[in-house]
Amino acid sequence: MLSDGVRTIAAGGVDHWVRIAGADNDGEPLVLVHGGPGESSYSIEQSVGDEIAKLAPVIFYDQRGCGRSARPSDTSTYTMTQLVADLDELRTALGVERIVPWGVSFGCLLAAEYAVAHSNYVAGLILHAPPIVDPLHPGLWTMRPAAVDPILTPDERTALRHQLEPLTDQIERTVAAIGAIAQSENAANFFYYDPANIPADDPAAPESNLEMAMALVGTERPDLADDLAAVEIPTLILAALWDRHVGFDTPRDLATRLPRATLEIFTKSAHSIADEEPTKYVEVIRKFLSR
């Protein structure tokens, strides 16, 4: 039986921070699979986490090396295969038979890989801005400079294009584009539909693990969408019209591919849907869980 509270659970030889909320609720537990790679569950936990926990049991955890979890002694374990194994070990340690992975951004990749590997333990999927593309797509990292370019000022745009000229590696080009938008006077317009929705700085928020990020960026399986479609799991896909990180067409097209998908469109959000339209965010999840 689940019980509310924070605990440490070892998985894959690494101590993981875990928090359970809403344990007395009915239904399979949602497991928040945070984004990044290298971020933590903190931002979603602080925004809509406890509201979602009024609907069903919720298991928050930080992936290995992230947030409040320990860092592995061997950084070569920053792989998708290990993250899937960690999640299943956590599920087993908590004594839970079936779960609803709730993926956010990069976490959608992990949630989907888990569903493919362990479909018998998955009652449903929630995918917030899933960067899951089909094998013919050129890849989100390849497209990142093009997504950044329109938001820059004319001078910033010219500087970025000069910087990109000698670069051919897609990850190097992505890093350059991210650096350009992070320093831009228009940065808020890339990350949020309405800059007024940007949360205040929180000194308690964990720092990102850049080492993990660089180990996992660009390692997505091109046939993941095909494999996910084959397991036919009820899936809720949350897509934001102004999302420049993964785009709007990516989650829309994934919803078209999956035989049991429900697509919910947020017209006044960018990538951080839970910050911009939190009431609707919680409501669509409630509807999905009561299906």
CSV table of N, CA and C in Angstrom, one decimal, residues 22 63 66-67 76 78 85 88 134 144-145 156 189 194 222 232 265 289:
chain,number,residue,atom,x,y,z
A,22,GLY,N,-1.5,11.9,-2.4
A,22,GLY,CA,-2.8,11.4,-2.8
A,22,GLY,C,-2.9,9.9,-2.7
A,63,GLN,N,15.0,11.5,-11.5
A,63,GLN,CA,15.8,10.5,-12.2
A,63,GLN,C,17.2,10.5,-11.6
A,66,CYS,N,19.7,13.5,-11.0
A,66,CYS,CA,18.9,14.7,-11.1
A,66,CYS,C,18.3,15.2,-9.8
A,67,GLY,N,18.1,16.5,-9.7
A,67,GLY,CA,17.4,17.1,-8.6
A,67,GLY,C,17.9,16.6,-7.2
A,76,SER,N,28.5,6.6,-17.2
A,76,SER,CA,28.1,5.9,-18.4
A,76,SER,C,26.7,5.3,-18.2
A,78,TYR,N,24.1,7.0,-17.6
A,78,TYR,CA,23.1,7.9,-18.1
A,78,TYR,C,22.7,7.5,-19.5
A,85,ALA,N,15.0,0.8,-16.6
A,85,ALA,CA,15.2,-0.2,-15.6
A,85,ALA,C,15.0,0.5,-14.2
A,88,ASP,N,11.3,0.8,-13.5
A,88,ASP,CA,10.6,-0.4,-13.1
A,88,ASP,C,11.0,-0.9,-11.7
A,134,ASP,N,8.4,10.4,-36.0
A,134,ASP,CA,8.5,9.2,-36.7
A,134,ASP,C,9.9,9.1,-37.4
A,144,ARG,N,16.2,22.7,-34.1
A,144,ARG,CA,16.2,23.7,-33.1
A,144,ARG,C,16.7,25.1,-33.5
A,145,PRO,N,17.8,25.2,-34.3
A,145,PRO,CA,18.2,26.6,-34.8
A,145,PRO,C,17.0,27.3,-35.6
A,156,GLU,N,20.9,39.8,-33.3
A,156,GLU,CA,21.1,38.4,-32.7
A,156,GLU,C,21.0,37.4,-33.8
A,189,ASN,N,9.8,35.3,-25.0
A,189,ASN,CA,8.8,34.9,-26.0
A,189,ASN,C,9.1,33.6,-26.6
A,194,ASP,N,2.8,33.8,-22.9
A,194,ASP,CA,2.7,35.1,-22.2
A,194,ASP,C,3.8,35.2,-21.1
A,222,PRO,N,14.6,6.3,-33.5
A,222,PRO,CA,13.7,6.8,-34.5
A,222,PRO,C,12.5,5.9,-34.7
A,232,GLU,N,-0.8,-0.1,-28.2
A,232,GLU,CA,-2.2,0.3,-28.1
A,232,GLU,C,-2.6,0.6,-26.6
A,265,ILE,N,-5.5,20.3,-27.0
A,265,ILE,CA,-4.7,21.4,-27.5
A,265,ILE,C,-4.9,22.6,-26.6
A,289,LEU,N,-8.5,10.4,-16.7
A,289,LEU,CA,-8.5,9.3,-15.7
A,289,LEU,C,-9.8,8.8,-15.4
